[in-house]
mmCIF file of C-alpha atoms and ligand atoms in Angstrom:
data_model
loop_
_atom_site.group_PDB
_atom_site.id
_atom_site.type_symbol
_atom_site.label_atom_id
_atom_site.label_comp_id
_atom_site.label_asym_id
_atom_site.label_seq_id
_atom_site.Cartn_x
_atom_site.Cartn_y
_atom_site.Cartn_z
ATOM 1 C CA MET A 14 59.296 71.277 21.963
ATOM 2 C CA ALA A 15 59.566 67.578 20.206
ATOM 3 C CA ALA A 16 60.662 65.052 22.311
ATOM 4 C CA PRO A 17 64.930 64.457 21.852
ATOM 5 C CA THR A 18 64.907 61.057 18.855
ATOM 6 C CA PRO A 19 67.410 58.256 20.489
ATOM 7 C CA SER A 20 70.740 58.322 19.519
ATOM 8 C CA ALA A 21 71.774 56.570 16.207
ATOM 9 C CA GLY A 22 73.792 54.165 18.305
ATOM 10 C CA ALA A 23 70.663 53.753 20.883
ATOM 11 C CA ALA A 24 70.231 49.994 18.302
ATOM 12 C CA ARG A 25 74.121 48.936 19.770
ATOM 13 C CA THR A 26 74.529 47.026 23.223
ATOM 14 C CA ALA A 27 76.682 49.624 25.660
ATOM 15 C CA LEU A 28 79.905 49.298 25.136
ATOM 16 C CA PRO A 29 82.573 49.048 28.008
ATOM 17 C CA ASP A 30 83.989 51.471 30.828
ATOM 18 C CA PHE A 31 87.708 51.886 29.137
ATOM 19 C CA PRO A 32 89.353 49.774 31.023
ATOM 20 C CA TRP A 33 92.796 51.517 31.416
ATOM 21 C CA ASP A 34 91.542 54.457 33.213
ATOM 22 C CA ARG A 35 91.179 51.958 36.468
ATOM 23 C CA LEU A 36 95.185 51.275 35.930
ATOM 24 C CA ALA A 37 95.949 55.201 35.674
ATOM 25 C CA PRO A 38 96.673 55.377 38.945
ATOM 26 C CA TYR A 39 99.516 52.650 38.999
ATOM 27 C CA GLY A 40 101.250 54.398 36.368
ATOM 28 C CA ASP A 41 101.273 57.600 37.930
ATOM 29 C CA ARG A 42 102.953 55.678 40.670
ATOM 30 C CA ALA A 43 105.114 53.870 38.526
ATOM 31 C CA ARG A 44 106.666 57.146 37.488
ATOM 32 C CA ALA A 45 107.188 57.801 40.576
ATOM 33 C CA HIS A 46 110.124 55.680 40.989
ATOM 34 C CA PRO A 47 113.687 57.589 41.067
ATOM 35 C CA GLY A 48 114.810 55.416 38.008
ATOM 36 C CA GLY A 49 111.416 55.804 36.072
ATOM 37 C CA ILE A 50 108.700 54.209 34.630
ATOM 38 C CA VAL A 51 109.295 50.921 32.832
ATOM 39 C CA ASP A 52 106.033 50.534 31.173
ATOM 40 C CA LEU A 53 105.142 47.044 29.838
ATOM 41 C CA SER A 54 101.021 47.819 29.516
ATOM 42 C CA ILE A 55 100.645 48.024 26.388
ATOM 43 C CA GLY A 56 101.874 46.660 23.123
ATOM 44 C CA THR A 57 103.026 49.443 20.974
ATOM 45 C CA PRO A 58 106.111 48.900 19.730
ATOM 46 C CA VAL A 59 109.738 51.039 20.246
ATOM 47 C CA ASP A 60 111.954 50.095 17.566
ATOM 48 C CA PRO A 61 112.322 51.903 14.901
ATOM 49 C CA THR A 62 110.379 51.801 11.333
ATOM 50 C CA PRO A 63 112.786 50.348 8.960
ATOM 51 C CA ALA A 64 114.638 52.344 5.853
ATOM 52 C CA VAL A 65 113.372 49.854 3.539
ATOM 53 C CA VAL A 66 109.965 50.688 4.517
ATOM 54 C CA ARG A 67 109.913 54.411 5.053
ATOM 55 C CA ASP A 68 112.028 55.014 1.711
ATOM 56 C CA ALA A 69 109.146 53.337 0.078
ATOM 57 C CA LEU A 70 106.225 55.938 2.056
ATOM 58 C CA VAL A 71 108.430 58.801 1.243
ATOM 59 C CA ALA A 72 109.019 57.541 -2.828
ATOM 60 C CA ALA A 73 105.083 57.622 -2.554
ATOM 61 C CA SER A 74 104.312 60.471 -1.276
ATOM 62 C CA ASP A 75 103.220 62.379 -4.232
ATOM 63 C CA ALA A 76 99.560 61.094 -3.773
ATOM 64 C CA PRO A 77 96.505 63.600 -5.342
ATOM 65 C CA GLY A 78 94.208 61.178 -6.548
ATOM 66 C CA TYR A 79 91.913 58.491 -3.985
ATOM 67 C CA PRO A 80 93.614 55.647 -3.521
ATOM 68 C CA GLN A 81 91.946 52.606 -4.706
ATOM 69 C CA THR A 82 89.177 50.476 -0.884
ATOM 70 C CA TYR A 83 91.159 47.251 -2.530
ATOM 71 C CA GLY A 84 94.657 48.409 -3.013
ATOM 72 C CA THR A 85 96.510 48.073 -5.563
ATOM 73 C CA PRO A 86 96.844 45.014 -8.018
ATOM 74 C CA ALA A 87 101.052 44.510 -7.043
ATOM 75 C CA LEU A 88 99.564 45.585 -3.267
ATOM 76 C CA ARG A 89 97.329 41.901 -3.217
ATOM 77 C CA GLU A 90 99.790 40.126 -5.504
ATOM 78 C CA ALA A 91 102.487 41.154 -2.726
ATOM 79 C CA VAL A 92 100.293 39.834 0.186
ATOM 80 C CA ALA A 93 99.910 36.814 -1.613
ATOM 81 C CA GLY A 94 103.139 36.163 -1.835
ATOM 82 C CA TRP A 95 103.563 36.625 1.650
ATOM 83 C CA PHE A 96 100.817 33.740 2.772
ATOM 84 C CA ALA A 97 103.153 31.926 0.318
ATOM 85 C CA ARG A 98 106.121 32.293 1.854
ATOM 86 C CA ARG A 99 106.014 32.939 5.140
ATOM 87 C CA ARG A 100 102.256 31.140 6.053
ATOM 88 C CA GLY A 101 102.180 27.980 4.184
ATOM 89 C CA VAL A 102 99.199 29.429 2.470
ATOM 90 C CA PRO A 103 100.090 28.915 -1.367
ATOM 91 C CA GLY A 104 97.448 29.710 -4.344
ATOM 92 C CA LEU A 105 96.140 33.158 -2.237
ATOM 93 C CA ASP A 106 93.592 34.497 -5.327
ATOM 94 C CA PRO A 107 94.728 38.380 -4.957
ATOM 95 C CA ASP A 108 90.818 39.242 -5.217
ATOM 96 C CA GLY A 109 90.697 37.250 -1.842
ATOM 97 C CA VAL A 110 93.284 40.606 -0.269
ATOM 98 C CA LEU A 111 91.567 43.502 1.368
ATOM 99 C CA PRO A 112 94.036 46.179 2.946
ATOM 100 C CA THR A 113 92.287 47.744 6.172
ATOM 101 C CA ILE A 114 93.802 50.860 8.229
ATOM 102 C CA GLY A 115 95.418 48.802 11.123
ATOM 103 C CA SER A 116 93.449 45.731 12.056
ATOM 104 C CA LYS A 117 91.610 46.935 15.480
ATOM 105 C CA GLU A 118 90.040 48.914 12.995
ATOM 106 C CA LEU A 119 88.436 45.468 11.286
ATOM 107 C CA VAL A 120 88.491 43.460 14.560
ATOM 108 C CA ALA A 121 86.185 46.287 15.265
ATOM 109 C CA TRP A 122 83.568 46.985 12.427
ATOM 110 C CA LEU A 123 83.836 43.002 10.982
ATOM 111 C CA PRO A 124 80.294 42.456 12.506
ATOM 112 C CA THR A 125 78.816 45.442 11.121
ATOM 113 C CA LEU A 126 80.385 44.831 7.916
ATOM 114 C CA LEU A 127 79.778 41.165 7.411
ATOM 115 C CA GLY A 128 75.661 42.695 7.956
ATOM 116 C CA LEU A 129 75.582 41.332 11.590
ATOM 117 C CA GLY A 130 72.731 42.638 14.126
ATOM 118 C CA PRO A 131 70.048 42.387 16.946
ATOM 119 C CA GLY A 132 70.094 38.694 17.694
ATOM 120 C CA ASP A 133 73.493 37.141 16.642
ATOM 121 C CA LEU A 134 76.206 35.795 18.359
ATOM 122 C CA VAL A 135 80.143 37.097 17.955
ATOM 123 C CA VAL A 136 81.760 34.306 19.053
ATOM 124 C CA HIS A 137 85.739 35.356 20.727
ATOM 125 C CA PRO A 138 87.979 33.890 23.159
ATOM 126 C CA GLU A 139 87.339 33.167 26.528
ATOM 127 C CA VAL A 140 90.907 35.477 27.670
ATOM 128 C CA ALA A 141 90.628 38.033 24.796
ATOM 129 C CA TYR A 142 92.314 41.357 23.158
ATOM 130 C CA PRO A 143 88.706 43.620 24.282
ATOM 131 C CA SER A 144 87.985 44.277 20.358
ATOM 132 C CA TYR A 145 86.404 40.979 19.178
ATOM 133 C CA ASP A 146 83.584 42.380 22.392
ATOM 134 C CA VAL A 147 83.773 46.051 21.378
ATOM 135 C CA GLY A 148 83.093 44.708 17.169
ATOM 136 C CA ALA A 149 79.599 42.601 18.424
ATOM 137 C CA ARG A 150 78.034 45.605 20.512
ATOM 138 C CA LEU A 151 78.769 48.015 17.646
ATOM 139 C CA ALA A 152 77.087 46.012 15.626
ATOM 140 C CA GLY A 153 74.097 45.231 17.808
ATOM 141 C CA ALA A 154 75.185 41.852 17.981
ATOM 142 C CA ALA A 155 75.598 39.736 20.775
ATOM 143 C CA PRO A 156 79.548 38.827 21.967
ATOM 144 C CA LEU A 157 79.416 35.286 23.408
ATOM 145 C CA PRO A 158 83.052 34.609 24.988
ATOM 146 C CA ALA A 159 83.384 30.604 24.725
ATOM 147 C CA ASP A 160 86.658 27.982 24.181
ATOM 148 C CA GLY A 161 84.924 25.304 22.750
ATOM 149 C CA THR A 162 81.747 24.105 21.002
ATOM 150 C CA ALA A 163 79.727 22.707 24.037
ATOM 151 C CA GLN A 164 80.048 26.159 25.760
ATOM 152 C CA VAL A 165 78.014 27.934 22.624
ATOM 153 C CA GLY A 166 75.663 24.491 23.010
ATOM 154 C CA PRO A 167 72.160 25.225 20.960
ATOM 155 C CA ALA A 168 72.638 28.989 20.417
ATOM 156 C CA ALA A 169 74.408 27.687 17.635
ATOM 157 C CA SER A 170 72.265 28.463 14.841
ATOM 158 C CA ARG A 171 72.509 32.494 15.698
ATOM 159 C CA VAL A 172 76.401 32.341 15.625
ATOM 160 C CA GLY A 173 77.542 34.508 12.349
ATOM 161 C CA LEU A 174 80.931 35.203 13.482
ATOM 162 C CA VAL A 175 84.122 33.253 14.864
ATOM 163 C CA TRP A 176 86.735 34.739 16.083
ATOM 164 C CA VAL A 177 90.072 32.504 16.942
ATOM 165 C CA ASN A 178 93.266 34.208 17.744
ATOM 166 C CA SER A 179 96.678 32.266 17.780
ATOM 167 C CA PRO A 180 99.422 33.570 19.084
ATOM 168 C CA SER A 181 97.164 34.674 21.558
ATOM 169 C CA ASN A 182 96.691 38.288 22.861
ATOM 170 C CA PRO A 183 97.248 37.948 26.091
ATOM 171 C CA THR A 184 98.492 34.467 26.278
ATOM 172 C CA GLY A 185 100.454 33.864 23.888
ATOM 173 C CA ARG A 186 99.139 30.465 23.086
ATOM 174 C CA VAL A 187 99.428 28.964 19.772
ATOM 175 C CA LEU A 188 96.147 27.110 18.146
ATOM 176 C CA GLY A 189 97.734 23.747 16.448
ATOM 177 C CA VAL A 190 96.307 22.902 12.960
ATOM 178 C CA GLU A 191 93.936 20.077 14.543
ATOM 179 C CA HIS A 192 92.190 22.602 16.698
ATOM 180 C CA LEU A 193 91.776 25.066 14.019
ATOM 181 C CA ALA A 194 90.741 22.291 11.280
ATOM 182 C CA LYS A 195 87.937 21.834 13.598
ATOM 183 C CA VAL A 196 86.488 25.241 14.595
ATOM 184 C CA VAL A 197 86.822 25.722 10.607
ATOM 185 C CA ALA A 198 84.026 22.496 10.298
ATOM 186 C CA TRP A 199 82.239 23.747 12.979
ATOM 187 C CA ALA A 200 81.418 26.803 12.038
ATOM 188 C CA ARG A 201 80.900 25.556 8.281
ATOM 189 C CA SER A 202 78.371 23.162 9.580
ATOM 190 C CA ILE A 203 76.763 26.741 11.062
ATOM 191 C CA GLY A 204 77.297 28.536 8.221
ATOM 192 C CA ALA A 205 79.322 30.904 10.716
ATOM 193 C CA VAL A 206 82.330 32.822 8.983
ATOM 194 C CA VAL A 207 85.840 31.989 11.060
ATOM 195 C CA ALA A 208 88.028 35.253 11.145
ATOM 196 C CA SER A 209 91.456 34.268 12.618
ATOM 197 C CA ASP A 210 93.665 37.358 14.212
ATOM 198 C CA GLU A 211 96.684 36.557 13.252
ATOM 199 C CA CYS A 212 99.208 39.263 13.868
ATOM 200 C CA TYR A 213 101.679 37.593 15.976
ATOM 201 C CA ALA A 214 102.094 34.783 13.916
ATOM 202 C CA GLU A 215 106.233 35.991 13.081
ATOM 203 C CA LEU A 216 106.748 35.756 16.676
ATOM 204 C CA GLY A 217 106.717 31.955 17.733
ATOM 205 C CA TRP A 218 109.500 30.995 20.079
ATOM 206 C CA ASP A 219 108.751 27.820 21.544
ATOM 207 C CA VAL A 220 106.830 26.308 18.892
ATOM 208 C CA GLU A 221 107.711 25.066 15.352
ATOM 209 C CA ASP A 222 104.353 25.635 13.792
ATOM 210 C CA VAL A 223 102.254 28.562 14.115
ATOM 211 C CA PRO A 224 99.564 27.778 10.971
ATOM 212 C CA SER A 225 97.322 30.340 9.374
ATOM 213 C CA ILE A 226 93.334 29.327 9.182
ATOM 214 C CA LEU A 227 94.017 29.732 5.293
ATOM 215 C CA ASP A 228 96.631 27.015 5.678
ATOM 216 C CA PRO A 229 95.485 23.643 3.790
ATOM 217 C CA ARG A 230 95.896 21.397 6.309
ATOM 218 C CA VAL A 231 93.379 23.643 8.248
ATOM 219 C CA CYS A 232 90.823 24.575 5.823
ATOM 220 C CA GLY A 233 91.198 21.595 3.465
ATOM 221 C CA GLY A 234 92.583 23.912 0.451
ATOM 222 C CA SER A 235 89.072 25.530 0.499
ATOM 223 C CA HIS A 236 89.022 29.457 2.235
ATOM 224 C CA ASP A 237 85.046 29.274 1.806
ATOM 225 C CA GLY A 238 83.724 31.992 4.628
ATOM 226 C CA LEU A 239 87.429 32.256 5.732
ATOM 227 C CA LEU A 240 89.433 35.168 6.818
ATOM 228 C CA ALA A 241 92.788 35.837 7.978
ATOM 229 C CA VAL A 242 93.499 39.414 9.939
ATOM 230 C CA TYR A 243 97.050 40.095 10.347
ATOM 231 C CA SER A 244 99.051 43.615 11.072
ATOM 232 C CA THR A 245 102.395 44.654 9.920
ATOM 233 C CA SER A 246 102.493 46.957 13.384
ATOM 234 C CA LYS A 247 104.378 44.444 14.942
ATOM 235 C CA GLN A 248 106.870 42.727 12.994
ATOM 236 C CA SER A 249 107.615 45.808 11.154
ATOM 237 C CA ASN A 250 107.289 49.055 13.383
ATOM 238 C CA LEU A 251 104.793 50.130 11.476
ATOM 239 C CA ALA A 252 101.787 51.263 14.086
ATOM 240 C CA GLY A 253 101.903 54.037 13.002
ATOM 241 C CA TYR A 254 101.098 53.615 9.719
ATOM 242 C CA ARG A 255 98.189 51.553 10.214
ATOM 243 C CA ALA A 256 99.694 49.239 7.576
ATOM 244 C CA ALA A 257 97.220 45.814 8.074
ATOM 245 C CA PHE A 258 94.862 43.855 5.760
ATOM 246 C CA ALA A 259 92.677 40.832 5.797
ATOM 247 C CA ALA A 260 92.673 38.012 3.044
ATOM 248 C CA GLY A 261 90.742 34.890 2.488
ATOM 249 C CA ASP A 262 87.393 33.940 0.743
ATOM 250 C CA PRO A 263 87.259 36.430 -2.286
ATOM 251 C CA VAL A 264 83.451 36.669 -2.127
ATOM 252 C CA LEU A 265 83.946 37.549 1.431
ATOM 253 C CA VAL A 266 86.377 40.205 0.279
ATOM 254 C CA ARG A 267 83.986 41.843 -1.633
ATOM 255 C CA ARG A 268 81.563 41.738 0.196
ATOM 256 C CA LEU A 269 83.187 43.759 2.375
ATOM 257 C CA LEU A 270 84.227 46.085 -0.004
ATOM 258 C CA GLU A 271 81.424 46.972 -1.099
ATOM 259 C CA VAL A 272 80.483 48.745 2.155
ATOM 260 C CA ARG A 273 84.090 49.657 2.676
ATOM 261 C CA LYS A 274 84.241 51.892 -0.328
ATOM 262 C CA HIS A 275 80.854 53.206 0.922
ATOM 263 C CA ALA A 276 82.280 54.296 4.175
ATOM 264 C CA GLY A 277 86.062 55.741 2.701
ATOM 265 C CA MET A 278 87.354 52.994 4.349
ATOM 266 C CA MET A 279 90.542 53.498 2.726
ATOM 267 C CA MET A 280 94.103 52.481 3.030
ATOM 268 C CA PRO A 281 96.232 55.753 1.962
ATOM 269 C CA TRP A 282 98.134 54.800 -0.967
ATOM 270 C CA PRO A 283 101.709 55.859 -0.083
ATOM 271 C CA VAL A 284 100.843 53.450 3.123
ATOM 272 C CA GLN A 285 100.160 50.960 0.728
ATOM 273 C CA GLU A 286 103.514 51.383 -1.101
ATOM 274 C CA ALA A 287 104.712 51.077 2.208
ATOM 275 C CA LEU A 288 102.710 47.480 3.048
ATOM 276 C CA ARG A 289 103.585 46.364 -0.631
ATOM 277 C CA VAL A 290 107.362 47.004 0.890
ATOM 278 C CA ALA A 291 107.297 45.258 4.526
ATOM 279 C CA VAL A 292 105.032 42.616 3.154
ATOM 280 C CA GLY A 293 108.131 41.533 0.620
ATOM 281 C CA ASP A 294 111.089 42.079 3.156
ATOM 282 C CA ASP A 295 111.775 39.515 5.182
ATOM 283 C CA ALA A 296 114.703 41.043 6.784
ATOM 284 C CA HIS A 297 113.813 43.517 9.217
ATOM 285 C CA VAL A 298 111.418 41.182 10.038
ATOM 286 C CA ALA A 299 113.956 38.829 11.677
ATOM 287 C CA GLU A 300 115.870 41.247 12.712
ATOM 288 C CA GLN A 301 112.991 42.309 14.478
ATOM 289 C CA LYS A 302 112.340 39.155 15.988
ATOM 290 C CA GLU A 303 115.876 39.455 17.295
ATOM 291 C CA ARG A 304 115.070 42.490 19.415
ATOM 292 C CA TYR A 305 112.389 40.948 20.712
ATOM 293 C CA ARG A 306 114.023 37.030 21.292
ATOM 294 C CA ALA A 307 116.709 38.891 23.711
ATOM 295 C CA ARG A 308 114.229 41.299 25.931
ATOM 296 C CA ARG A 309 112.087 37.836 26.542
ATOM 297 C CA GLU A 310 114.681 35.928 27.258
ATOM 298 C CA VAL A 311 116.093 38.609 30.138
ATOM 299 C CA ALA A 312 112.052 39.585 31.298
ATOM 300 C CA ARG A 313 111.070 35.826 31.181
ATOM 301 C CA ALA A 314 114.166 34.901 33.540
ATOM 302 C CA ALA A 315 113.840 38.099 35.697
ATOM 303 C CA LEU A 316 110.147 37.278 36.604
ATOM 304 C CA LEU A 317 111.214 33.655 37.329
ATOM 305 C CA GLY A 318 113.545 34.644 39.596
ATOM 306 C CA ALA A 319 110.769 36.831 41.132
ATOM 307 C CA GLY A 320 108.392 33.918 41.757
ATOM 308 C CA PHE A 321 106.283 34.003 38.978
ATOM 309 C CA THR A 322 104.733 31.543 37.106
ATOM 310 C CA ILE A 323 104.713 31.731 32.913
ATOM 311 C CA ASP A 324 101.708 30.346 31.375
ATOM 312 C CA HIS A 325 101.873 29.472 27.380
ATOM 313 C CA SER A 326 103.652 32.695 26.164
ATOM 314 C CA GLU A 327 104.754 30.408 23.389
ATOM 315 C CA ALA A 328 104.831 33.117 21.169
ATOM 316 C CA GLY A 329 103.171 36.609 20.347
ATOM 317 C CA LEU A 330 104.716 39.662 22.239
ATOM 318 C CA TYR A 331 103.542 39.524 26.023
ATOM 319 C CA LEU A 332 104.307 37.305 28.788
ATOM 320 C CA TRP A 333 101.365 35.865 30.968
ATOM 321 C CA ALA A 334 102.681 35.241 34.321
ATOM 322 C CA THR A 335 101.318 35.031 37.372
ATOM 323 C CA ARG A 336 101.972 34.947 41.232
ATOM 324 C CA GLY A 337 98.743 33.102 42.171
ATOM 325 C CA GLU A 338 97.165 35.837 43.409
ATOM 326 C CA PRO A 339 94.483 38.426 42.459
ATOM 327 C CA CYS A 340 95.658 40.312 39.357
ATOM 328 C CA TRP A 341 95.564 43.777 40.850
ATOM 329 C CA ASP A 342 97.788 43.015 43.932
ATOM 330 C CA THR A 343 100.096 41.529 41.360
ATOM 331 C CA VAL A 344 99.634 45.509 39.561
ATOM 332 C CA ASP A 345 100.452 46.353 42.596
ATOM 333 C CA ARG A 346 103.239 45.286 43.619
ATOM 334 C CA LEU A 347 105.208 46.108 40.360
ATOM 335 C CA ALA A 348 104.074 49.837 40.041
ATOM 336 C CA ALA A 349 105.751 50.267 44.015
ATOM 337 C CA ARG A 350 109.254 49.064 41.753
ATOM 338 C CA GLY A 351 108.219 51.583 39.127
ATOM 339 C CA VAL A 352 106.927 48.668 36.858
ATOM 340 C CA LEU A 353 103.953 48.323 35.376
ATOM 341 C CA VAL A 354 101.797 45.733 33.345
ATOM 342 C CA ALA A 355 98.445 44.887 32.288
ATOM 343 C CA PRO A 356 96.372 43.521 34.855
ATOM 344 C CA GLY A 357 94.788 39.935 33.307
ATOM 345 C CA ALA A 358 91.204 40.971 33.910
ATOM 346 C CA PHE A 359 91.301 43.442 31.080
ATOM 347 C CA TYR A 360 90.824 40.336 29.202
ATOM 348 C CA GLY A 361 88.315 38.330 30.813
ATOM 349 C CA ALA A 362 87.688 37.421 33.796
ATOM 350 C CA ALA A 363 89.728 33.635 33.082
ATOM 351 C CA GLY A 364 92.221 36.038 33.172
ATOM 352 C CA ALA A 365 92.234 37.368 36.976
ATOM 353 C CA GLU A 366 94.736 36.229 38.411
ATOM 354 C CA HIS A 367 97.290 36.601 35.701
ATOM 355 C CA VAL A 368 99.151 39.905 34.621
ATOM 356 C CA ARG A 369 100.279 40.680 31.280
ATOM 357 C CA VAL A 370 104.094 41.732 30.600
ATOM 358 C CA ALA A 371 104.714 43.242 27.153
ATOM 359 C CA LEU A 372 107.972 42.847 25.273
ATOM 360 C CA THR A 373 107.723 46.130 24.056
ATOM 361 C CA ALA A 374 110.294 48.054 26.125
ATOM 362 C CA THR A 375 113.632 49.245 25.373
ATOM 363 C CA ASP A 376 116.859 46.702 26.188
ATOM 364 C CA GLU A 377 117.609 49.439 28.932
ATOM 365 C CA ARG A 378 114.424 49.740 30.252
ATOM 366 C CA ILE A 379 113.909 45.907 30.111
ATOM 367 C CA ALA A 380 117.349 45.591 32.068
ATOM 368 C CA ALA A 381 115.650 48.279 34.496
ATOM 369 C CA LEU A 382 112.774 44.970 34.766
ATOM 370 C CA ALA A 383 115.702 42.962 35.678
ATOM 371 C CA ASP A 384 117.627 44.948 38.045
ATOM 372 C CA ARG A 385 114.109 45.756 39.786
ATOM 373 C CA LEU A 386 112.757 42.535 39.864
ATOM 374 C CA ALA A 387 116.137 40.995 42.040
HETATM 375 C C1 PLP B 418 95.196 40.252 18.897
HETATM 376 C C2 PLP B 418 95.227 41.793 18.439
HETATM 377 N N1 PLP B 418 94.257 41.687 17.161
HETATM 378 C C3 PLP B 418 94.611 42.906 17.074
HETATM 379 C C4 PLP B 418 95.472 44.092 17.133
HETATM 380 C C5 PLP B 418 95.472 45.217 16.211
HETATM 381 O O1 PLP B 418 96.437 45.989 16.072
HETATM 382 P P1 PLP B 418 96.594 47.045 14.674
HETATM 383 O O2 PLP B 418 95.518 48.133 14.937
HETATM 384 O O3 PLP B 418 97.942 47.452 14.852
HETATM 385 O O4 PLP B 418 96.468 46.341 13.356
HETATM 386 C C6 PLP B 418 96.497 43.961 18.699
HETATM 387 C C7 PLP B 418 97.303 44.940 18.809
HETATM 388 O O5 PLP B 418 97.447 45.075 19.969
HETATM 389 C C8 PLP B 418 95.723 42.842 18.731
HETATM 390 O O6 PLP B 418 96.581 42.480 19.845
#
């Protein structure tokens, strides 16, 4: 009998274990609390999808034909308009807009779509959303956690893609114009693409300015080699629709589009319509932001009162909190009170003494958090 052939995935670097399994026993413990679990471990929205967006989905439900992988021109123009209105990016070329099936999909496949592979490096923040690492591995490239160019050193010539994430998941840190401009200049000097994951940009709390990588102050007015990655999952309670987009360099977008067409990576047309309407309506985003603001104030006061220190967290959907002890001890302590949070170690070794507390719970559950920590 012929020897088994290597699997199609043999060239890629092994994927990490799915870390959430390790949290499951703490979830069981929290669920056993007489008042039920306060689950602040995952950033999944809990408020209703806005009527304006649901109506758009329903109105587009007759969809017998295939949708365009590139998205409709009306959708791409609406996204360009959103960048001008909300992100300080005037004159974005609608040809440089690409709908994606949620942004996690693009994060996980971008290195592959760019043709990166063995020998290439994908730089991502040291404390980071885990899918940047996964995306590098799926392509057979190597992930390189680094927050500064000095950490990359002579390996810079192998870097094909640099991820930045501002506001950060999990830390809530916002990178300023100067920092982002340095990243862009460095990446251009080594011929690497910069992808900037900005999906929490509308949720700024203690900051005046959450600049986009496409902001002229950052990129000097040229979008060459740059992609802003955005999602309406959080700002519009649309995680279930998978409605996101990337935008920036039209040449880069066409490269991605070629592969995506072949691979069938197309956003359903009813979702394209829902997304078009969502990015055109600022009122529901402002309303949702106020819900999170109120929850954040209650959760923040409760954690500070219980002896936590909160680092960064100036924007985004999480509080990055520490008691100066190993994160699993904090997870354990909170699970005993029926509260589940994510251990910072899930996001990199530098997170080993923090926990990530999500604000995606109902007002009632956030009030229960305050009661239990009092
Ligand atoms: C930093 C970051 N990027 C991307 C995503 C993916 O969002 P979605 O796939 O819902 O667009 C998330 C979701 O939590 C995130 O935190």
